[in-house]
Amino acid sequence: MTDRSEPVKLNDGQVMPRIGYGTYKVGDDEAQEAVEAALATGYRLVDTAEMYGNEVGVGRAVNGSGVPREEVFLTTKVWNDHHGADAARAALEASLERLGTDYLDLYLIHWPSPKQGLYVETFEALLKARDEGLIRSAGVSNFLPEHLEKVHEGTGVWPAVNQVELHPYFNQPALRAWQAERGIATESWGPLGQRTGSVLGEEAVTAAAAAHGRSPGQVVIRWHLQNGCIVIPKSSKASRIAENFDVFDFELTEGEMAAIDALESGERQGIDPGGSER
Ligand SMILES: NC(=O)c1ccc[n+]([C@@H]2O[C@H](COP(=O)([O-])OP(=O)(O)OC[C@H]3O[C@@H](n4cnc5c(N)ncnc54)[C@H](OP(=O)(O)O)[C@@H]3O)[C@@H](O)[C@H]2O)c1
């Protein structure tokens, strides 16, 4: 069986776990308990953002879990109202303070926000913070190839990671291949496609689940891993937090992968990063 549990080597030499715990819509009051449950389960990647409003709770869990800080890969993101060199630096310092840590494993620009036109300058601020040891890796989220190209032209660096909407209804094969050629790791957000609520009921998913004696959620997480993506499912329920991590002892067949690939609709459920909304 292919071992999909090994960490991903990023283009800057850091290593990142393949599966993590996502915390969007996990309130600050519930974040500590949820992240502690994830860490106790074995997750070593935790994904938050200043926009989620839960960095205090996430930090309490990371610092109080008993898992050594250096074993946890902690990601947060700079929000759209903190683009630009000085604002991004201030946002980073505020996130570090809320998280109760002196470094991040990965800091992401949450959206390119092209109407502001500041994402290259913002990425330069991340690289400076990396040189100073405040962050280990500099990455982005929701960037299209045109945004990544501009970052590369302006800084000479490809971001280590691009975290993008990716699930069976919008599986982004062209972007994944383009990023792989440039050494940019692809991280899937909204991996269970739960905004429409129907991915897990699709025949391609439920048939594979029945064949392997697994849940539909486990099948979809496995599909991400076998596609080479880093995946960060969110659940507020301890039983699902454990279920979503228990995906390393079965493998989908080529036929099962192809049937799930065929669910592609070509349509985003989230915002278009090239549009004017963000
Ligand atoms: N960069 C960005 O712009 C961006 C945008 C969105 C998300 N993200 C990140 O990506 C993470 C994941 O995305 P997401 O939270 O939007 O969506 P998701 O992980 O695809 O789906 C979460 C939903 O699925 C349910 N769920 C979880 N495990 C399940 C299972 N095994 N079976 C059935 N239902 C299950 C959860 O319900 P319960 O909680 O009730 O279990 C929740 O409603 C976020 O938490 C965040 O860290 C990033």
mmCIF file of C-alpha atoms and ligand atoms in Angstrom:
data_model
loop_
_atom_site.group_PDB
_atom_site.id
_atom_site.type_symbol
_atom_site.label_atom_id
_atom_site.label_comp_id
_atom_site.label_asym_id
_atom_site.label_seq_id
_atom_site.Cartn_x
_atom_site.Cartn_y
_atom_site.Cartn_z
ATOM 1 C CA MET A 1 0.000 0.000 0.000
ATOM 2 C CA THR A 2 1.236 3.522 -0.769
ATOM 3 C CA ASP A 3 2.207 5.241 2.447
ATOM 4 C CA ARG A 4 0.251 8.490 2.512
ATOM 5 C CA SER A 5 1.074 9.231 6.116
ATOM 6 C CA GLU A 6 4.546 10.608 5.462
ATOM 7 C CA PRO A 7 4.871 14.380 5.851
ATOM 8 C CA VAL A 8 5.168 16.660 2.831
ATOM 9 C CA LYS A 9 8.553 18.223 2.149
ATOM 10 C CA LEU A 10 7.953 21.873 1.309
ATOM 11 C CA ASN A 11 10.009 23.854 -1.208
ATOM 12 C CA ASP A 12 11.799 25.673 1.635
ATOM 13 C CA GLY A 13 12.932 22.424 3.301
ATOM 14 C CA GLN A 14 10.297 22.375 6.076
ATOM 15 C CA VAL A 15 8.124 19.321 6.538
ATOM 16 C CA MET A 16 4.357 19.551 6.944
ATOM 17 C CA PRO A 17 1.903 16.849 8.017
ATOM 18 C CA ARG A 18 -0.498 15.665 5.297
ATOM 19 C CA ILE A 19 -3.585 15.846 7.437
ATOM 20 C CA GLY A 20 -4.580 18.553 9.845
ATOM 21 C CA TYR A 21 -7.424 19.901 11.906
ATOM 22 C CA GLY A 22 -9.309 22.875 10.413
ATOM 23 C CA THR A 23 -10.898 25.353 12.807
ATOM 24 C CA TYR A 24 -13.142 27.585 10.685
ATOM 25 C CA LYS A 25 -16.435 28.070 12.562
ATOM 26 C CA VAL A 26 -14.968 26.577 15.731
ATOM 27 C CA GLY A 27 -15.687 29.327 18.271
ATOM 28 C CA ASP A 28 -12.980 30.626 20.579
ATOM 29 C CA ASP A 29 -14.852 29.107 23.533
ATOM 30 C CA GLU A 30 -14.914 25.600 21.993
ATOM 31 C CA ALA A 31 -11.523 25.771 20.212
ATOM 32 C CA GLN A 32 -9.429 24.686 23.186
ATOM 33 C CA GLU A 33 -11.397 21.484 23.747
ATOM 34 C CA ALA A 34 -11.654 20.682 20.038
ATOM 35 C CA VAL A 35 -7.966 21.237 19.298
ATOM 36 C CA GLU A 36 -6.995 19.267 22.401
ATOM 37 C CA ALA A 37 -9.147 16.398 21.089
ATOM 38 C CA ALA A 38 -7.438 16.650 17.697
ATOM 39 C CA LEU A 39 -3.949 16.632 19.239
ATOM 40 C CA ALA A 40 -4.859 13.701 21.496
ATOM 41 C CA THR A 41 -6.088 11.832 18.393
ATOM 42 C CA GLY A 42 -2.716 12.342 16.707
ATOM 43 C CA TYR A 43 -3.199 15.386 14.462
ATOM 44 C CA ARG A 44 -0.029 17.472 14.387
ATOM 45 C CA LEU A 45 -1.206 20.197 11.979
ATOM 46 C CA VAL A 46 -3.672 22.838 13.173
ATOM 47 C CA ASP A 47 -5.122 25.449 10.810
ATOM 48 C CA THR A 48 -6.543 28.731 12.080
ATOM 49 C CA ALA A 49 -6.734 32.359 10.899
ATOM 50 C CA GLU A 50 -7.004 35.773 12.490
ATOM 51 C CA MET A 51 -10.424 35.996 10.779
ATOM 52 C CA TYR A 52 -11.720 32.892 12.626
ATOM 53 C CA GLY A 53 -11.526 34.699 15.967
ATOM 54 C CA ASN A 54 -10.339 31.563 17.776
ATOM 55 C CA GLU A 55 -6.568 31.980 18.025
ATOM 56 C CA VAL A 56 -6.687 32.375 21.814
ATOM 57 C CA GLY A 57 -8.491 29.051 22.260
ATOM 58 C CA VAL A 58 -6.288 27.323 19.679
ATOM 59 C CA GLY A 59 -3.164 28.626 21.425
ATOM 60 C CA ARG A 60 -4.376 27.443 24.822
ATOM 61 C CA ALA A 61 -4.818 23.948 23.413
ATOM 62 C CA VAL A 62 -1.447 23.862 21.658
ATOM 63 C CA ASN A 63 0.361 25.158 24.733
ATOM 64 C CA GLY A 64 -1.547 23.097 27.280
ATOM 65 C CA SER A 65 -1.902 19.782 25.451
ATOM 66 C CA GLY A 66 1.333 18.239 26.647
ATOM 67 C CA VAL A 67 2.429 17.779 23.028
ATOM 68 C CA PRO A 68 5.753 19.603 22.620
ATOM 69 C CA ARG A 69 5.329 22.818 20.635
ATOM 70 C CA GLU A 70 7.965 21.706 18.097
ATOM 71 C CA GLU A 71 5.829 18.663 17.243
ATOM 72 C CA VAL A 72 2.818 20.810 16.299
ATOM 73 C CA PHE A 73 2.669 22.445 12.875
ATOM 74 C CA LEU A 74 0.711 25.624 13.524
ATOM 75 C CA THR A 75 -0.758 27.678 10.676
ATOM 76 C CA THR A 76 -2.556 31.007 10.783
ATOM 77 C CA LYS A 77 -3.407 33.604 8.154
ATOM 78 C CA VAL A 78 -3.242 37.342 7.641
ATOM 79 C CA TRP A 79 -6.657 38.817 6.830
ATOM 80 C CA ASN A 80 -7.474 41.154 3.942
ATOM 81 C CA ASP A 81 -7.513 44.313 6.031
ATOM 82 C CA HIS A 82 -3.864 43.765 6.996
ATOM 83 C CA HIS A 83 -2.232 43.709 3.581
ATOM 84 C CA GLY A 84 0.921 45.792 3.110
ATOM 85 C CA ALA A 85 4.302 45.494 4.842
ATOM 86 C CA ASP A 86 3.576 47.279 8.127
ATOM 87 C CA ALA A 87 0.018 46.018 8.562
ATOM 88 C CA ALA A 88 1.012 42.411 7.855
ATOM 89 C CA ARG A 89 3.845 42.609 10.346
ATOM 90 C CA ALA A 90 1.518 44.021 13.012
ATOM 91 C CA ALA A 91 -1.068 41.310 12.244
ATOM 92 C CA LEU A 92 1.586 38.616 12.583
ATOM 93 C CA GLU A 93 2.709 39.947 15.951
ATOM 94 C CA ALA A 94 -0.904 40.103 17.148
ATOM 95 C CA SER A 95 -1.548 36.501 16.020
ATOM 96 C CA LEU A 96 1.607 35.303 17.801
ATOM 97 C CA GLU A 97 0.426 37.067 20.956
ATOM 98 C CA ARG A 98 -3.064 35.536 20.793
ATOM 99 C CA LEU A 99 -1.655 32.097 20.042
ATOM 100 C CA GLY A 100 0.855 32.393 22.897
ATOM 101 C CA THR A 101 3.783 31.321 20.744
ATOM 102 C CA ASP A 102 6.935 32.968 19.441
ATOM 103 C CA TYR A 103 6.824 31.396 15.976
ATOM 104 C CA LEU A 104 4.443 29.991 13.389
ATOM 105 C CA ASP A 105 5.190 26.965 11.271
ATOM 106 C CA LEU A 106 3.278 28.468 8.363
ATOM 107 C CA TYR A 107 1.800 31.912 7.785
ATOM 108 C CA LEU A 108 -0.587 32.365 4.862
ATOM 109 C CA ILE A 109 -1.992 35.385 3.049
ATOM 110 C CA HIS A 110 -5.676 34.467 3.396
ATOM 111 C CA TRP A 111 -6.858 35.953 0.061
ATOM 112 C CA PRO A 112 -4.963 37.760 -2.729
ATOM 113 C CA SER A 113 -7.469 40.627 -2.612
ATOM 114 C CA PRO A 114 -6.345 41.838 -6.048
ATOM 115 C CA LYS A 115 -8.344 45.048 -5.833
ATOM 116 C CA GLN A 116 -5.958 46.226 -3.097
ATOM 117 C CA GLY A 117 -2.936 45.224 -5.182
ATOM 118 C CA LEU A 118 -0.750 44.662 -2.100
ATOM 119 C CA TYR A 119 -0.246 40.902 -2.017
ATOM 120 C CA VAL A 120 3.332 40.963 -3.393
ATOM 121 C CA GLU A 121 4.358 43.510 -0.759
ATOM 122 C CA THR A 122 2.544 41.435 1.868
ATOM 123 C CA PHE A 123 4.393 38.299 0.790
ATOM 124 C CA GLU A 124 7.694 40.206 1.048
ATOM 125 C CA ALA A 125 6.772 40.959 4.680
ATOM 126 C CA LEU A 126 6.234 37.228 5.253
ATOM 127 C CA LEU A 127 9.668 36.460 3.785
ATOM 128 C CA LYS A 128 11.232 39.053 6.092
ATOM 129 C CA ALA A 129 9.459 37.473 9.072
ATOM 130 C CA ARG A 130 10.763 34.094 7.915
ATOM 131 C CA ASP A 131 14.325 35.459 7.816
ATOM 132 C CA GLU A 132 13.837 36.706 11.376
ATOM 133 C CA GLY A 133 12.551 33.340 12.590
ATOM 134 C CA LEU A 134 8.996 34.485 13.388
ATOM 135 C CA ILE A 135 7.621 32.052 10.826
ATOM 136 C CA ARG A 136 9.157 28.895 9.366
ATOM 137 C CA SER A 137 7.292 28.872 6.036
ATOM 138 C CA ALA A 138 5.594 31.554 3.956
ATOM 139 C CA GLY A 139 2.518 30.598 1.973
ATOM 140 C CA VAL A 140 -0.716 31.842 0.483
ATOM 141 C CA SER A 141 -4.350 30.881 0.206
ATOM 142 C CA ASN A 142 -6.895 31.308 -2.567
ATOM 143 C CA PHE A 143 -4.222 32.449 -5.033
ATOM 144 C CA LEU A 144 -4.730 31.880 -8.757
ATOM 145 C CA PRO A 145 -1.710 31.163 -11.002
ATOM 146 C CA GLU A 146 -1.687 34.831 -12.102
ATOM 147 C CA HIS A 147 -1.251 35.898 -8.450
ATOM 148 C CA LEU A 148 1.435 33.275 -7.817
ATOM 149 C CA GLU A 149 3.313 34.412 -10.934
ATOM 150 C CA LYS A 150 3.295 38.020 -9.700
ATOM 151 C CA VAL A 151 4.616 36.935 -6.288
ATOM 152 C CA HIS A 152 7.385 34.985 -8.008
ATOM 153 C CA GLU A 153 8.234 37.885 -10.326
ATOM 154 C CA GLY A 154 8.366 40.290 -7.374
ATOM 155 C CA THR A 155 10.255 38.177 -4.849
ATOM 156 C CA GLY A 156 11.928 35.311 -6.751
ATOM 157 C CA VAL A 157 10.174 32.884 -4.392
ATOM 158 C CA TRP A 158 7.279 30.477 -4.966
ATOM 159 C CA PRO A 159 5.070 30.270 -1.864
ATOM 160 C CA ALA A 160 5.569 27.000 0.030
ATOM 161 C CA VAL A 161 1.833 26.249 0.119
ATOM 162 C CA ASN A 162 -1.350 27.446 -1.575
ATOM 163 C CA GLN A 163 -4.448 26.549 0.458
ATOM 164 C CA VAL A 164 -7.425 26.512 -1.909
ATOM 165 C CA GLU A 165 -11.021 25.352 -2.160
ATOM 166 C CA LEU A 166 -10.735 21.715 -3.229
ATOM 167 C CA HIS A 167 -13.213 18.840 -2.936
ATOM 168 C CA PRO A 168 -14.834 16.324 -5.286
ATOM 169 C CA TYR A 169 -17.145 18.965 -6.786
ATOM 170 C CA PHE A 170 -14.223 21.321 -7.496
ATOM 171 C CA ASN A 171 -11.072 19.309 -7.666
ATOM 172 C CA GLN A 172 -8.732 21.687 -9.509
ATOM 173 C CA PRO A 173 -6.586 19.213 -11.489
ATOM 174 C CA ALA A 174 -4.961 21.931 -13.628
ATOM 175 C CA LEU A 175 -4.003 24.048 -10.616
ATOM 176 C CA ARG A 176 -2.650 21.005 -8.755
ATOM 177 C CA ALA A 177 -0.434 20.048 -11.699
ATOM 178 C CA TRP A 178 0.722 23.645 -12.235
ATOM 179 C CA GLN A 179 1.654 23.998 -8.581
ATOM 180 C CA ALA A 180 3.391 20.606 -8.447
ATOM 181 C CA GLU A 181 5.649 21.694 -11.334
ATOM 182 C CA ARG A 182 6.721 24.702 -9.266
ATOM 183 C CA GLY A 183 7.078 22.897 -5.940
ATOM 184 C CA ILE A 184 4.052 24.618 -4.369
ATOM 185 C CA ALA A 185 2.188 22.240 -2.044
ATOM 186 C CA THR A 186 -1.596 22.153 -2.507
ATOM 187 C CA GLU A 187 -3.698 22.213 0.661
ATOM 188 C CA SER A 188 -7.447 21.542 0.359
ATOM 189 C CA TRP A 189 -9.942 23.708 2.229
ATOM 190 C CA GLY A 190 -13.599 22.736 2.478
ATOM 191 C CA PRO A 191 -12.331 19.217 1.728
ATOM 192 C CA LEU A 192 -15.629 17.478 2.513
ATOM 193 C CA GLY A 193 -17.519 19.826 0.202
ATOM 194 C CA GLN A 194 -19.941 20.351 3.004
ATOM 195 C CA ARG A 195 -21.215 23.706 1.897
ATOM 196 C CA THR A 196 -23.702 21.957 -0.363
ATOM 197 C CA GLY A 197 -23.979 19.072 2.076
ATOM 198 C CA SER A 198 -24.268 16.437 -0.634
ATOM 199 C CA VAL A 199 -20.770 15.149 -1.484
ATOM 200 C CA LEU A 200 -20.885 12.544 1.239
ATOM 201 C CA GLY A 201 -24.166 11.168 -0.132
ATOM 202 C CA GLU A 202 -22.872 10.715 -3.700
ATOM 203 C CA GLU A 203 -23.009 7.141 -4.990
ATOM 204 C CA ALA A 204 -19.291 7.192 -5.936
ATOM 205 C CA VAL A 205 -18.462 7.987 -2.310
ATOM 206 C CA THR A 206 -20.964 5.738 -0.549
ATOM 207 C CA ALA A 207 -20.080 2.759 -2.790
ATOM 208 C CA ALA A 208 -16.367 3.108 -1.934
ATOM 209 C CA ALA A 209 -17.270 3.530 1.735
ATOM 210 C CA ALA A 210 -19.287 0.295 1.671
ATOM 211 C CA ALA A 211 -16.530 -1.560 -0.197
ATOM 212 C CA HIS A 212 -13.893 -0.610 2.397
ATOM 213 C CA GLY A 213 -16.115 -0.657 5.478
ATOM 214 C CA ARG A 214 -15.407 3.048 6.018
ATOM 215 C CA SER A 215 -17.457 6.230 6.360
ATOM 216 C CA PRO A 216 -18.082 8.565 3.405
ATOM 217 C CA GLY A 217 -16.015 11.243 5.182
ATOM 218 C CA GLN A 218 -13.044 8.886 5.444
ATOM 219 C CA VAL A 219 -13.319 8.028 1.743
ATOM 220 C CA VAL A 220 -13.241 11.687 0.705
ATOM 221 C CA ILE A 221 -10.286 12.465 2.997
ATOM 222 C CA ARG A 222 -8.493 9.445 1.552
ATOM 223 C CA TRP A 223 -9.213 10.756 -1.982
ATOM 224 C CA HIS A 224 -7.402 14.021 -1.092
ATOM 225 C CA LEU A 225 -4.401 12.163 0.298
ATOM 226 C CA GLN A 226 -4.127 9.903 -2.745
ATOM 227 C CA ASN A 227 -4.263 13.022 -4.954
ATOM 228 C CA GLY A 228 -1.198 14.323 -3.097
ATOM 229 C CA CYS A 229 -3.035 17.122 -1.265
ATOM 230 C CA ILE A 230 -2.673 18.259 2.318
ATOM 231 C CA VAL A 231 -6.135 18.078 3.868
ATOM 232 C CA ILE A 232 -7.624 19.870 6.900
ATOM 233 C CA PRO A 233 -11.138 18.616 7.693
ATOM 234 C CA LYS A 234 -13.071 20.414 10.424
ATOM 235 C CA SER A 235 -15.449 18.863 12.906
ATOM 236 C CA SER A 236 -16.703 20.033 16.260
ATOM 237 C CA LYS A 237 -17.534 16.456 17.255
ATOM 238 C CA ALA A 238 -14.880 14.364 19.024
ATOM 239 C CA SER A 239 -16.050 11.175 17.280
ATOM 240 C CA ARG A 240 -15.652 12.729 13.804
ATOM 241 C CA ILE A 241 -12.335 14.356 14.716
ATOM 242 C CA ALA A 242 -11.075 10.814 15.415
ATOM 243 C CA GLU A 243 -12.848 9.270 12.388
ATOM 244 C CA ASN A 244 -11.350 11.832 9.978
ATOM 245 C CA PHE A 245 -7.817 10.975 11.108
ATOM 246 C CA ASP A 246 -8.275 7.208 10.815
ATOM 247 C CA VAL A 247 -7.513 7.031 7.099
ATOM 248 C CA PHE A 248 -4.086 5.468 6.776
ATOM 249 C CA ASP A 249 -4.907 1.769 6.580
ATOM 250 C CA PHE A 250 -6.948 1.514 3.404
ATOM 251 C CA GLU A 251 -6.470 2.598 -0.184
ATOM 252 C CA LEU A 252 -9.002 3.596 -2.827
ATOM 253 C CA THR A 253 -8.678 1.797 -6.150
ATOM 254 C CA GLU A 254 -8.016 3.652 -9.398
ATOM 255 C CA GLY A 255 -11.636 3.060 -10.341
ATOM 256 C CA GLU A 256 -12.909 4.501 -7.063
ATOM 257 C CA MET A 257 -10.630 7.536 -7.452
ATOM 258 C CA ALA A 258 -11.863 8.078 -11.030
ATOM 259 C CA ALA A 259 -15.518 7.794 -9.987
ATOM 260 C CA ILE A 260 -14.988 10.476 -7.317
ATOM 261 C CA ASP A 261 -13.021 12.645 -9.790
ATOM 262 C CA ALA A 262 -16.057 12.460 -12.084
ATOM 263 C CA LEU A 263 -18.149 14.387 -9.523
ATOM 264 C CA GLU A 264 -16.309 17.523 -10.696
ATOM 265 C CA SER A 265 -18.776 20.312 -11.513
ATOM 266 C CA GLY A 266 -16.235 22.994 -12.368
ATOM 267 C CA GLU A 267 -17.987 25.361 -9.975
ATOM 268 C CA ARG A 268 -16.690 26.873 -6.795
ATOM 269 C CA GLN A 269 -18.842 26.882 -3.702
ATOM 270 C CA GLY A 270 -16.794 29.741 -2.249
ATOM 271 C CA ILE A 271 -15.776 33.166 -3.518
ATOM 272 C CA ASP A 272 -13.852 33.601 -6.782
ATOM 273 C CA PRO A 273 -10.377 34.829 -5.726
ATOM 274 C CA GLY A 274 -9.988 36.809 -8.948
ATOM 275 C CA GLY A 275 -13.237 38.680 -8.436
ATOM 276 C CA SER A 276 -13.878 41.928 -6.635
ATOM 277 C CA GLU A 277 -15.559 40.518 -3.482
ATOM 278 C CA ARG A 278 -12.223 39.950 -1.770
HETATM 279 N N1 LIG B 1 -8.315 29.537 3.308
HETATM 280 C C1 LIG B 1 -9.621 29.675 3.247
HETATM 281 O O1 LIG B 1 -10.149 30.616 2.641
HETATM 282 C C2 LIG B 1 -10.483 28.671 3.925
HETATM 283 C C3 LIG B 1 -11.864 28.661 3.688
HETATM 284 C C4 LIG B 1 -12.633 27.694 4.341
HETATM 285 C C5 LIG B 1 -12.032 26.777 5.181
HETATM 286 N N2 LIG B 1 -10.671 26.823 5.414
HETATM 287 C C6 LIG B 1 -9.997 25.855 6.307
HETATM 288 O O2 LIG B 1 -10.336 24.542 5.880
HETATM 289 C C7 LIG B 1 -10.932 23.841 6.971
HETATM 290 C C8 LIG B 1 -11.943 22.834 6.475
HETATM 291 O O3 LIG B 1 -12.941 23.466 5.704
HETATM 292 P P1 LIG B 1 -14.450 23.673 6.238
HETATM 293 O O4 LIG B 1 -14.423 23.705 7.717
HETATM 294 O O5 LIG B 1 -15.004 24.857 5.523
HETATM 295 O O6 LIG B 1 -15.232 22.434 5.676
HETATM 296 P P2 LIG B 1 -15.114 20.836 5.721
HETATM 297 O O7 LIG B 1 -14.002 20.392 6.596
HETATM 298 O O8 LIG B 1 -15.153 20.379 4.314
HETATM 299 O O9 LIG B 1 -16.515 20.431 6.347
HETATM 300 C C9 LIG B 1 -16.838 20.693 7.672
HETATM 301 C C10 LIG B 1 -18.278 20.221 7.858
HETATM 302 O O10 LIG B 1 -18.345 18.810 7.655
HETATM 303 C C11 LIG B 1 -18.865 18.176 8.809
HETATM 304 N N3 LIG B 1 -18.091 16.942 8.988
HETATM 305 C C12 LIG B 1 -16.803 16.832 9.407
HETATM 306 N N4 LIG B 1 -16.407 15.547 9.391
HETATM 307 C C13 LIG B 1 -17.460 14.825 8.965
HETATM 308 C C14 LIG B 1 -17.667 13.440 8.737
HETATM 309 N N5 LIG B 1 -16.692 12.542 8.956
HETATM 310 N N6 LIG B 1 -18.883 13.034 8.294
HETATM 311 C C15 LIG B 1 -19.871 13.925 8.064
HETATM 312 N N7 LIG B 1 -19.728 15.260 8.242
HETATM 313 C C16 LIG B 1 -18.529 15.702 8.688
HETATM 314 C C17 LIG B 1 -18.701 19.175 9.937
HETATM 315 O O11 LIG B 1 -19.761 19.051 10.867
HETATM 316 P P3 LIG B 1 -19.497 18.845 12.450
HETATM 317 O O12 LIG B 1 -18.594 19.946 12.916
HETATM 318 O O13 LIG B 1 -20.876 18.915 13.017
HETATM 319 O O14 LIG B 1 -18.873 17.474 12.567
HETATM 320 C C18 LIG B 1 -18.812 20.517 9.215
HETATM 321 O O15 LIG B 1 -20.177 20.874 9.036
HETATM 322 C C19 LIG B 1 -11.532 24.979 7.818
HETATM 323 O O16 LIG B 1 -11.910 24.552 9.095
HETATM 324 C C20 LIG B 1 -10.421 25.974 7.767
HETATM 325 O O17 LIG B 1 -9.379 25.622 8.648
HETATM 326 C C21 LIG B 1 -9.913 27.755 4.775
#
